[in-house]
Each structure stands twice: as C-alpha cells, then as structure tokens.
Coordinates of C-alpha atoms and ligand atoms in Angstrom, one line a residue:
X1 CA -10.9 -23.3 -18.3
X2 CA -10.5 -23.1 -15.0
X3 CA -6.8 -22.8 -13.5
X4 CA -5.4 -24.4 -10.9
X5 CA -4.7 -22.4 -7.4
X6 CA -4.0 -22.5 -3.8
X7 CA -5.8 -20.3 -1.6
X8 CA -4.1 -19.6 2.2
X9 CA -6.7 -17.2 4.1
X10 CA -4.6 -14.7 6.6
X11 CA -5.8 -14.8 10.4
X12 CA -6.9 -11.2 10.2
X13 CA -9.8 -9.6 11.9
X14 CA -10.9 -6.2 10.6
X15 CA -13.3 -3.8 12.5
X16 CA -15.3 -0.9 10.0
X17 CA -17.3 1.6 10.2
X18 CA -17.2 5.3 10.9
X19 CA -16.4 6.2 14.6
X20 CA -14.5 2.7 15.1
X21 CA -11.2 4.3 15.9
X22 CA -13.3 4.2 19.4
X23 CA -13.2 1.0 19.6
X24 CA -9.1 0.8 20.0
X25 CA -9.1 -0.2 23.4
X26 CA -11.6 -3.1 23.4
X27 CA -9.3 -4.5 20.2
X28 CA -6.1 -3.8 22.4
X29 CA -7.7 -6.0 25.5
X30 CA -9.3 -8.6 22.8
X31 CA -5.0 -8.9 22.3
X32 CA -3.7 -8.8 25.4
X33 CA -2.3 -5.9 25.3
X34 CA -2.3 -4.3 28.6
X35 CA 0.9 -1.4 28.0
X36 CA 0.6 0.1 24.6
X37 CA 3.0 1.9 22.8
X38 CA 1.5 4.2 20.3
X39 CA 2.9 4.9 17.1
X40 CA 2.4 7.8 14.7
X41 CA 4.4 10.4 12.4
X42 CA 5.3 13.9 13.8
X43 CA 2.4 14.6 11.7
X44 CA 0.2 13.0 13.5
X45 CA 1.0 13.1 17.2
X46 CA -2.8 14.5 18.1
X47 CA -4.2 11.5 16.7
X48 CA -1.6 9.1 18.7
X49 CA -2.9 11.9 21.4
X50 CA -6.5 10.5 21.0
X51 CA -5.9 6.7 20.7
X52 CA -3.8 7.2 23.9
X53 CA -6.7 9.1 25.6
X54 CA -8.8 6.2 24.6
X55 CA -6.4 3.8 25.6
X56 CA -6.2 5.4 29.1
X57 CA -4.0 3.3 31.4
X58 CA -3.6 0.7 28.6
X59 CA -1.1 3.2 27.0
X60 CA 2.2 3.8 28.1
X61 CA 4.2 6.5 26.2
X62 CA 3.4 8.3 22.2
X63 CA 6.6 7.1 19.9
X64 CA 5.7 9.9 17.2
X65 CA 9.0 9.7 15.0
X66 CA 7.6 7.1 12.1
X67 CA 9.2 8.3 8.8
X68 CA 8.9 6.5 5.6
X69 CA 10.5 3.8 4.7
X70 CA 11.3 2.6 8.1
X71 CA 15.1 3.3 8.7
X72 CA 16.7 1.1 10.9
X73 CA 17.4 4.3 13.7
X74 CA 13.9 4.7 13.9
X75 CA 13.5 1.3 14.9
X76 CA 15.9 1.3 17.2
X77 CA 15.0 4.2 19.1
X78 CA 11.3 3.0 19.4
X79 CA 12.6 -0.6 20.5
X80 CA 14.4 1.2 23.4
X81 CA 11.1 3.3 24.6
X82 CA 9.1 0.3 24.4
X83 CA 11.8 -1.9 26.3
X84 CA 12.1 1.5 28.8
X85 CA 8.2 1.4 29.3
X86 CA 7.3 -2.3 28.9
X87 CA 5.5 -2.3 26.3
X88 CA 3.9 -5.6 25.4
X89 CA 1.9 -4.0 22.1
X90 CA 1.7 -1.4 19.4
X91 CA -1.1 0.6 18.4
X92 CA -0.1 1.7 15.0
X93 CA -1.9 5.1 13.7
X94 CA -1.3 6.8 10.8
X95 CA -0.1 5.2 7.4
X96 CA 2.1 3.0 5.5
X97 CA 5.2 4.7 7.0
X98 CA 4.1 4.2 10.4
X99 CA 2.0 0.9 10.0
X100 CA 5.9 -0.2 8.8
X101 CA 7.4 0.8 11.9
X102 CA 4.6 -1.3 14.5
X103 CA 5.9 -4.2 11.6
X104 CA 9.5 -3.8 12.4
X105 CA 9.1 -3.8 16.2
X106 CA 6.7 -7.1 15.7
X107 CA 9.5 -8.6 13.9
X108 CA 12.5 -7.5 16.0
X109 CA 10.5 -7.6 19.4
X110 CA 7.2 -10.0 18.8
X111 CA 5.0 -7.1 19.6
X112 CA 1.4 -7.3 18.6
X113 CA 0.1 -4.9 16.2
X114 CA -3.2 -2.9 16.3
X115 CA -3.3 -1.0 13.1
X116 CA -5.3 1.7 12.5
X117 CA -4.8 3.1 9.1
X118 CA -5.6 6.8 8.3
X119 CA -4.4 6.2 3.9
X120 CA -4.9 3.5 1.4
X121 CA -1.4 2.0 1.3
X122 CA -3.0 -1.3 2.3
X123 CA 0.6 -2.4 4.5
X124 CA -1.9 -3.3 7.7
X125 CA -3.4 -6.3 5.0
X126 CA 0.0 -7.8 4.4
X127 CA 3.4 -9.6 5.7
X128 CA 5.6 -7.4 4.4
X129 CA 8.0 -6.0 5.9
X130 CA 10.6 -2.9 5.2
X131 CA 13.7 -1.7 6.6
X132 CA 16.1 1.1 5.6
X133 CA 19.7 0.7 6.0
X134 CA 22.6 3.2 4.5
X135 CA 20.1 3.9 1.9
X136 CA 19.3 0.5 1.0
X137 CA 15.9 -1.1 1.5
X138 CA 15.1 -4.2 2.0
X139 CA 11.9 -5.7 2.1
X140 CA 10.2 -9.5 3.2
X141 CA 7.9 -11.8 4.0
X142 CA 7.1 -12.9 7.9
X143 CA 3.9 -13.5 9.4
X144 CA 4.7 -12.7 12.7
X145 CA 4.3 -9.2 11.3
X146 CA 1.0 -9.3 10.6
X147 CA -1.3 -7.4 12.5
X148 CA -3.3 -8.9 15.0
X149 CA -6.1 -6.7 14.4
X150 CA -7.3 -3.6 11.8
X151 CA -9.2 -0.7 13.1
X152 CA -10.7 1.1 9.7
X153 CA -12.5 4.3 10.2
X154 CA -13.1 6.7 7.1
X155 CA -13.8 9.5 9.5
X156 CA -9.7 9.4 10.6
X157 CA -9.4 9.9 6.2
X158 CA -11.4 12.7 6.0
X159 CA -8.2 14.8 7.0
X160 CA -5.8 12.9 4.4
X161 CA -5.5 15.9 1.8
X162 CA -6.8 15.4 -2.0
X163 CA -3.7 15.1 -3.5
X164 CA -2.6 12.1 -1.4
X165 CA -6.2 10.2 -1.3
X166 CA -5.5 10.6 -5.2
X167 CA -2.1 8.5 -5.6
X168 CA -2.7 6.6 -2.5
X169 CA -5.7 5.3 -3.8
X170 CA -4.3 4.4 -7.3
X171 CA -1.1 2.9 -5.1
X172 CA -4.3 0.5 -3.8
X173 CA -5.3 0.0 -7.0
X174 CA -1.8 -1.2 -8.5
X175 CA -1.8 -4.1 -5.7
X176 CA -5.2 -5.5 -7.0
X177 CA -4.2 -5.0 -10.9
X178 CA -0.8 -6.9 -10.2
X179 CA -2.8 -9.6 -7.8
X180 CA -5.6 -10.3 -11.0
X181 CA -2.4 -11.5 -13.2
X182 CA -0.3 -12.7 -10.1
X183 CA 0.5 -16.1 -10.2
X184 CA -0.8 -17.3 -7.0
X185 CA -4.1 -15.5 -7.7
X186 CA -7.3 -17.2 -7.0
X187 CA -10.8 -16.6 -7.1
X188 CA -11.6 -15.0 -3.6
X189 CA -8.7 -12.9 -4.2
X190 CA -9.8 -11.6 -8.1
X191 CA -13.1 -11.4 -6.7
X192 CA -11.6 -9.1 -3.9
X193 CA -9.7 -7.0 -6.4
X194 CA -12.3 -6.4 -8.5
X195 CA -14.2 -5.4 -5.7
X196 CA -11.8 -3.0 -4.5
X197 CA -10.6 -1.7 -7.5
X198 CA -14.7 -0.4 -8.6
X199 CA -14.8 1.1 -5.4
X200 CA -12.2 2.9 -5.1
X201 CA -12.0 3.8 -9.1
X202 CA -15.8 5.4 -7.9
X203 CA -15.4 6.8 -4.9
X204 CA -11.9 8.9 -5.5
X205 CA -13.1 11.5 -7.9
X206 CA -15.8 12.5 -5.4
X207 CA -13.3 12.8 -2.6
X208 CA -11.2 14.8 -4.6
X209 CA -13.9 17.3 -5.0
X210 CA -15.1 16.9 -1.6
X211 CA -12.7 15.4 0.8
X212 CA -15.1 15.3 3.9
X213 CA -17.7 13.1 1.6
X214 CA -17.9 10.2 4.0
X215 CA -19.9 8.1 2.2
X216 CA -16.8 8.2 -0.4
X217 CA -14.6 7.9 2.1
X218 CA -16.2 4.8 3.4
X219 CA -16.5 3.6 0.0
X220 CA -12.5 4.5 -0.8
X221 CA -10.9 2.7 2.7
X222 CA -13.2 -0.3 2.0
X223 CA -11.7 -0.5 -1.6
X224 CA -8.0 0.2 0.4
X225 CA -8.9 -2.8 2.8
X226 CA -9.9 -5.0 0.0
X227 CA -7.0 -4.1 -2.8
X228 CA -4.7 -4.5 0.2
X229 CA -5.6 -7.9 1.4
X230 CA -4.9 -8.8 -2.5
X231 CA -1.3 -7.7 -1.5
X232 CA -0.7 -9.7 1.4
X233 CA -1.9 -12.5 -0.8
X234 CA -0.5 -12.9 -4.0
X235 CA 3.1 -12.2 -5.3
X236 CA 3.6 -8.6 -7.3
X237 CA 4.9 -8.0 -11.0
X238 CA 6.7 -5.6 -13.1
X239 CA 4.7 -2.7 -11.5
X240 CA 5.8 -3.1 -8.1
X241 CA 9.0 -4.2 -9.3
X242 CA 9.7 -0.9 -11.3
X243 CA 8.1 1.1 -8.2
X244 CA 10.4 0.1 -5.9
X245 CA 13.3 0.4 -8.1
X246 CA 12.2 3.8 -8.8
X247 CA 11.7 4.8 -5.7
X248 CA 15.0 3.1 -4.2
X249 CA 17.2 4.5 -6.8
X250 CA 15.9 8.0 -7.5
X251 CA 14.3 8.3 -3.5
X252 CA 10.5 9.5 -5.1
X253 CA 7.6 9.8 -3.1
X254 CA 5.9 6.1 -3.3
X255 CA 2.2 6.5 -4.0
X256 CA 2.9 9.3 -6.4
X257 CA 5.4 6.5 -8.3
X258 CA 2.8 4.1 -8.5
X259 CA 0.4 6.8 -10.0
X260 CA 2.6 7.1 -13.1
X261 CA 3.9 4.1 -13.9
X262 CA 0.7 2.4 -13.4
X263 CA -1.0 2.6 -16.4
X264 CA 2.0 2.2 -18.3
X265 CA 2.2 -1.4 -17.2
X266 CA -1.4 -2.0 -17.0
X267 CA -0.6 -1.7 -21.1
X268 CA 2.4 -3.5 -21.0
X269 CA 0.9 -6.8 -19.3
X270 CA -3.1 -6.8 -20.2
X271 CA -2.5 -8.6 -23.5
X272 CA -1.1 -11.3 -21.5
X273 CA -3.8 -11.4 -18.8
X274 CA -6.6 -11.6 -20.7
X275 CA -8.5 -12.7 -17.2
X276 CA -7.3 -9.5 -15.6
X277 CA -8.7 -7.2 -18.4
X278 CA -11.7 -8.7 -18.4
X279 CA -12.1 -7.9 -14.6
X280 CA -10.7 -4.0 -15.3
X281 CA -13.0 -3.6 -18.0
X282 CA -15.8 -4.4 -15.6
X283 CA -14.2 -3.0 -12.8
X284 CA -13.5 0.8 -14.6
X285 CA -16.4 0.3 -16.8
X286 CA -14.3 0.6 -19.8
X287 CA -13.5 -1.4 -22.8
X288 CA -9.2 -0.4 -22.9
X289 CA -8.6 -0.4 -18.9
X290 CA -4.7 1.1 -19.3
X291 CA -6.4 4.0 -20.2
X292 CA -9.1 4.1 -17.9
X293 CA -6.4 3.8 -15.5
X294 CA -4.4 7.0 -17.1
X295 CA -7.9 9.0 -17.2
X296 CA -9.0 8.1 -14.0
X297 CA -5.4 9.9 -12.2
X298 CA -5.5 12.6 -14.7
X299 CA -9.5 12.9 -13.1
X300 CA -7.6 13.0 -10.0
X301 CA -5.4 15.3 -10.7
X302 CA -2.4 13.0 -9.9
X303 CA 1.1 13.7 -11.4
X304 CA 0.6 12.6 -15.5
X305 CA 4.6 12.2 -15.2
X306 CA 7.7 11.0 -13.8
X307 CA 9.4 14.1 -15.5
X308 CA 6.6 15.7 -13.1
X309 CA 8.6 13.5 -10.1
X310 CA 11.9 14.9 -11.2
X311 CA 13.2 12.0 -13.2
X312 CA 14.9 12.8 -16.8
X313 CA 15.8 10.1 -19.6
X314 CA 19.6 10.3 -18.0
X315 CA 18.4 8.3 -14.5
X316 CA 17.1 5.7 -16.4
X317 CA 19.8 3.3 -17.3
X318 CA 20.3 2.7 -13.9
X319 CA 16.5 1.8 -13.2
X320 CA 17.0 -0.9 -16.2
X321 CA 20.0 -2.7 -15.1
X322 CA 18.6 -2.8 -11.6
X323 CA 15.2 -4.3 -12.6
X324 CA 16.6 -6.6 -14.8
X325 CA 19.4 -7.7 -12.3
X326 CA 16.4 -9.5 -10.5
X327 CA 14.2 -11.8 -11.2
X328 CA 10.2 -11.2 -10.3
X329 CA 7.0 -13.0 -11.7
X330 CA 5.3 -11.0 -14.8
X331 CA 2.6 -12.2 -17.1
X332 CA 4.7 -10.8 -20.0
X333 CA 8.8 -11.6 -20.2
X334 CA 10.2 -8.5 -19.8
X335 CA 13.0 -6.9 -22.1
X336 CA 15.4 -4.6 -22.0
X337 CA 13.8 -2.7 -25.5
X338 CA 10.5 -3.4 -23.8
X339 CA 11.6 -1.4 -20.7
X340 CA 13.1 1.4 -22.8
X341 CA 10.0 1.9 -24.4
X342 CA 7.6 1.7 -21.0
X343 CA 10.0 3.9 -19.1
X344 CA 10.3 6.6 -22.1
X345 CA 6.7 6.7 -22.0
X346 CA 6.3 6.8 -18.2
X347 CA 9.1 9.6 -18.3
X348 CA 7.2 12.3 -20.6
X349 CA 3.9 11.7 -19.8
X350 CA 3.7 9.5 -23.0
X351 CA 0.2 7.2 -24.3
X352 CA 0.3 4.3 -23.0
X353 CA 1.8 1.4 -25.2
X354 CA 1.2 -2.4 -25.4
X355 CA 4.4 -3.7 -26.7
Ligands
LIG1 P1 2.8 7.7 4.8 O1 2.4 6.7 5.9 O2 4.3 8.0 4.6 O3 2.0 9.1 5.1 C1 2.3 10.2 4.3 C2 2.0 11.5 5.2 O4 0.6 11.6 5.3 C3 2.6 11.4 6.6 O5 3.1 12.6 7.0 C4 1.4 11.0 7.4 O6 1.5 11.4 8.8 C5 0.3 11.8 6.7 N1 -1.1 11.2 6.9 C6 -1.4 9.9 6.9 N2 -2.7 9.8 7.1 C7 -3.2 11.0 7.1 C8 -4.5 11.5 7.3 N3 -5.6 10.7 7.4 N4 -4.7 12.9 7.3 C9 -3.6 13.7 7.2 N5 -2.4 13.3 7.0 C10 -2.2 11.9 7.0 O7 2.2 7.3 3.4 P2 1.6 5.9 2.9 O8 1.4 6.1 1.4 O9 0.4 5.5 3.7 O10 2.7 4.8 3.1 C11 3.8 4.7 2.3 C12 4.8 3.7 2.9 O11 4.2 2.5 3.2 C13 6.0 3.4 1.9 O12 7.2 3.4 2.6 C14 5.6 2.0 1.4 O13 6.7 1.3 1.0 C15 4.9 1.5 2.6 N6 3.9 0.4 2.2 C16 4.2 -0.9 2.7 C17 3.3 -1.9 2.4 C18 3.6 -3.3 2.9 O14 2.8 -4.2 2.7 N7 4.6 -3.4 3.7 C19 2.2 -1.7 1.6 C20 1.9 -0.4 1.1 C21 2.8 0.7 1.5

C-alpha cells in the first residue's frame, strides 16, 4: 500500500564536478554577492586562501576561526569582521563546523551562503541550524539558512584523511537510514537515500585504501550530497537523537558517534521499517543491513566502540534520562530497558540486537 506523504522540494542549486571549486566566483555573482567573507577552520586557511584568490575583488577579508559546534563567540567575532568589512555574503569552505558558522551569520545577519563542502556531513543540504552557548547546544529549523548555492568538488576531498572520510561518510549514511523510516519520508526522498546510501556504502572502502581515488571520491560526495538532502528533508529518530545526546553530554567527536551507534539502531528500528530494510538490503547488498552497516565501518576501520570514544557504562544514566526527557519521532517506542540494552551494546562493541 501506498502511504500517504507531502513532499516540499528545497530551492537549492548544486554545481558538481571535479575542478568546480573554480567556479566560486561565477556562483558568488549569480547571488549578488559582491564583498565576500570567506569562511574556513584554522585548518584550512590555504583553501579560504584559494577561494579568495578566485574571488579576487569579490572577497573582502579570510574569517579562519570556524570550530565545531558553532559557539556563540565565534559568531560574534565573525559578525563584527563582516559588519567591519561590509560584507554582503559568505563563502563557506571546509566542513560541517564551518558550513555551521556561514548558517549562523545567515541567521543572525541574512547573509547569503555559498557552500563549498570539503566532508560528507551533508549541513550545506539542510536548515538546520547550531549554536553553542555555556556548553549547551541548541539546534533549529530556518530556511533563511539555507544556502543559496552548493559548490561540490571531490578534488577539495581528496585531502580529507581516511579516518575521517570513514565516519563522515557513515555520519551521511545515518541521515538517509533515519529519513527511509522518517515520518515525513516520501518517495523522491527514499529514492534519494537509497541512492546515496549504495554509493557511498561502495565508494568508501576504496578511498580508505586509496584516498586520492577520485572516481571514489566523486562517487562518495555525490552519495554525501544525496544522503544530506534526505536530512534537510525529513525529521530524524532515535539515531540522531542519541548522537546528539552523546555528543552534548560526554563532548565526543560527532561523525565518529554516529559510526557506533549506527548500526546499533539500524537493529533497534528495522523490524519496524520493514520499507526501510528493504531499501538497505538493496542498498548494502545484504540480506541483515544492521550488520552490513557494523561490517561496512569495521571495513573502514572506524571506531567498533564507544568504550573506543572514552565512554564507560557509568556515563550512561545520564544519556538515558536525557533522551527520554524529550520527545522525537521513532518507528519503534522507545524504552528505558530498550535503551539499556542498545547503549550496553554500543558501549562494548557488542552484536547488534533487535529488541
Ligand atoms: P568539521 O567541519 O568539524 O571538520 C573536521 C576537521 O576536518 C576540521 O579541522 C576541518 O578543517 C578538517 N577538514 C574538513 N575538510 C577537510 C578536507 N577535505 N581535507 C582535510 N581536512 C579537512 O567536521 P564535519 O564532520 O564536516 O562537521 C561536523 C559538524 O557539522 C558538527 O558540529 C555537526 O553537528 C555539524 N553538522 C550539522 C548539520 C546540519 O544540518 N546543521 C549536518 C551535519 C553535521
């Protein structure tokens, strides 16, 4: 039977291909934007370097202070360069952490963003917005901070190192198994997910080999573009709900999070999504996709572990009571036992387990 759904495209327009990162200034006049500040991690200044070469005199000063998960200082201080310099745009560079900060000057200044994303977080795809405050994050929805415009070129990935094409590639793949059992899921967007999923579930094994393959570096970013657009779309479950938790209470590195815990879930919620399995079974090419999913980062070489993270049986009480304090969207109810169990398993590197 077919279910019922509402589909709402996003105005997005995406340029790929290898060698687009070129094409930054053509995008930033296509916008408007005439003084561009250009954002990156310290990381990264000699890319921010390049796009402001490109840029010429469409550029107007290199903010290279994006750290993750956008704290509200960091904001601040790039607000004041860009109301010192004029700025009416932001060329984002770089990744989820810096994609995040050209978000939080759209929403506090009505900047456009031009993103150009060098990982497979996916944040360019979506509405969603971060800040950090005294610790606390807080996260939502505005479409003012959408970008305007996505730049994806696999040659600017060919530098991201193997560990971190690993888990943020399986971060890419959590938002399309979460938006194939979402509630607001529709065809274009399972069709998407399953898309993305397949290619980047075949592409990451050779790049962790060979990072400077570019044909599976092409292969990985177009899966990244496709699972994140799933994210933008549809509302997230216990996965993302658990990650965030995880990573708010116990400050772990995000992508690395979601490389655990996915599978775990992926067990947790299939039996209730039997749509959703059938697309990972055709999407992994496997009959029992949680553990395609656990086989696939061990492949990878991704942490097998959240005891690998740092976390110990003792921090998790207070992971429970905070995702059960909130209410999210799940195909499954969620228990407390039911969290126990998932968490235990997620803790020591465990099987996966269904109920
Ligand atoms: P990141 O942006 O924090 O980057 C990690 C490190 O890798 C940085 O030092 C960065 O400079 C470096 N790096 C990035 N690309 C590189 C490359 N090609 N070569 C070499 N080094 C490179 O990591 P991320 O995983 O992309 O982003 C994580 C953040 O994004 C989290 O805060 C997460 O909450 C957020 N996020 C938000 C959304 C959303 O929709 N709002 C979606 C996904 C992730």
């Amino acid at each position: 039977m077919i279910r019922e759904f509402t589909y709402e495209a996003l105005p997005m327009r995406v340029v790929f291909g290898a060698g687009a990162v070129r094409r930054i200034p053509e995008e930033a006049e296509r916008l408007g934007i005439e003084r561009a500040l250009v954002l990156a991690t310290p990381q990264q200044t000699a890319l921010a370097g390049t796009a402001c070469d490109l840029l010429a005199d469409r550029a107007v000063e290199i903010f290279d202070r994006a750290r993750m998960h956008v704290p509200v200082e960091t904001v601040a201080a790039a607000a004041a360069v860009a109301a010192d310099r004029g700025a009416d745009g932001c060329v984002a560079i770089g990744g989820g952490s810096t994609i995040g900060l050209g978000k939080a000057l759209a929403l506090r200044q009505g900047l456009p963003v031009l993103a150009v994303p060098t990982t497979y977080a996916g944040s360019e795809m979506t509405p969603i917005w971060g800040l950090t405050d005294n610790a606390r994050k807080q996260t939502g929805r505005d479409p003012a901070v959408l970008p305007r415009s996505v730049i994806y070129d696999p040659e600017l990935t060919l530098p991201l190192p193997a560990g971190l094409s690993a888990t943020s590639g399986l971060n890419a793949i959590a938002h399309a198994v979460e938006a194939l059992y979402a509630p607001d899921a529709s065809p274009v967007i399972s069709a998407m997910a399953e898309r993305g999923i397949r290619g980047l579930a075949g592409s990451l094994p050779t790049i962790t080999g060979d990072p400077a393959d570019i044909d599976a570096r092409s292969a990985a970013l177009q899966g990244a573009w496709l699972c994140g657009a799933c994210l933008g779309a549809t509302t997230m479950g216990l996965h993302h709900k658990l990650c965030h938790v995880l990573g708010g209470v116990l400050d772990l590195q995000h992508a690395e999070t979601h490389a655990v815990v996915l599978p775990h879930v992926a067990a947790f919620n299939l039996d209730a999504a039997p749509d959703a399995r059938s697309a990972l079974q055709r999407a992994l090419d496997t009959t029992d996709p949680a553990e395609g999913l656990a086989e696939l980062a061990a492949r990878l070489g991704a942490p097998g572990s959240l005891a690998e993270l740092g976390v110990t049986d003792a921090d998790l009480p207070a992971v429970i009571e905070e995702v059960l304090a909130s209410p999210y969207t799940n195909p499954r109810p969620v228990s407390r036992e039911a969290l126990e169990r998932l968490l235990h398993a997620a803790v020591h590197g465990g099987p996966t387990v269904a109920t």
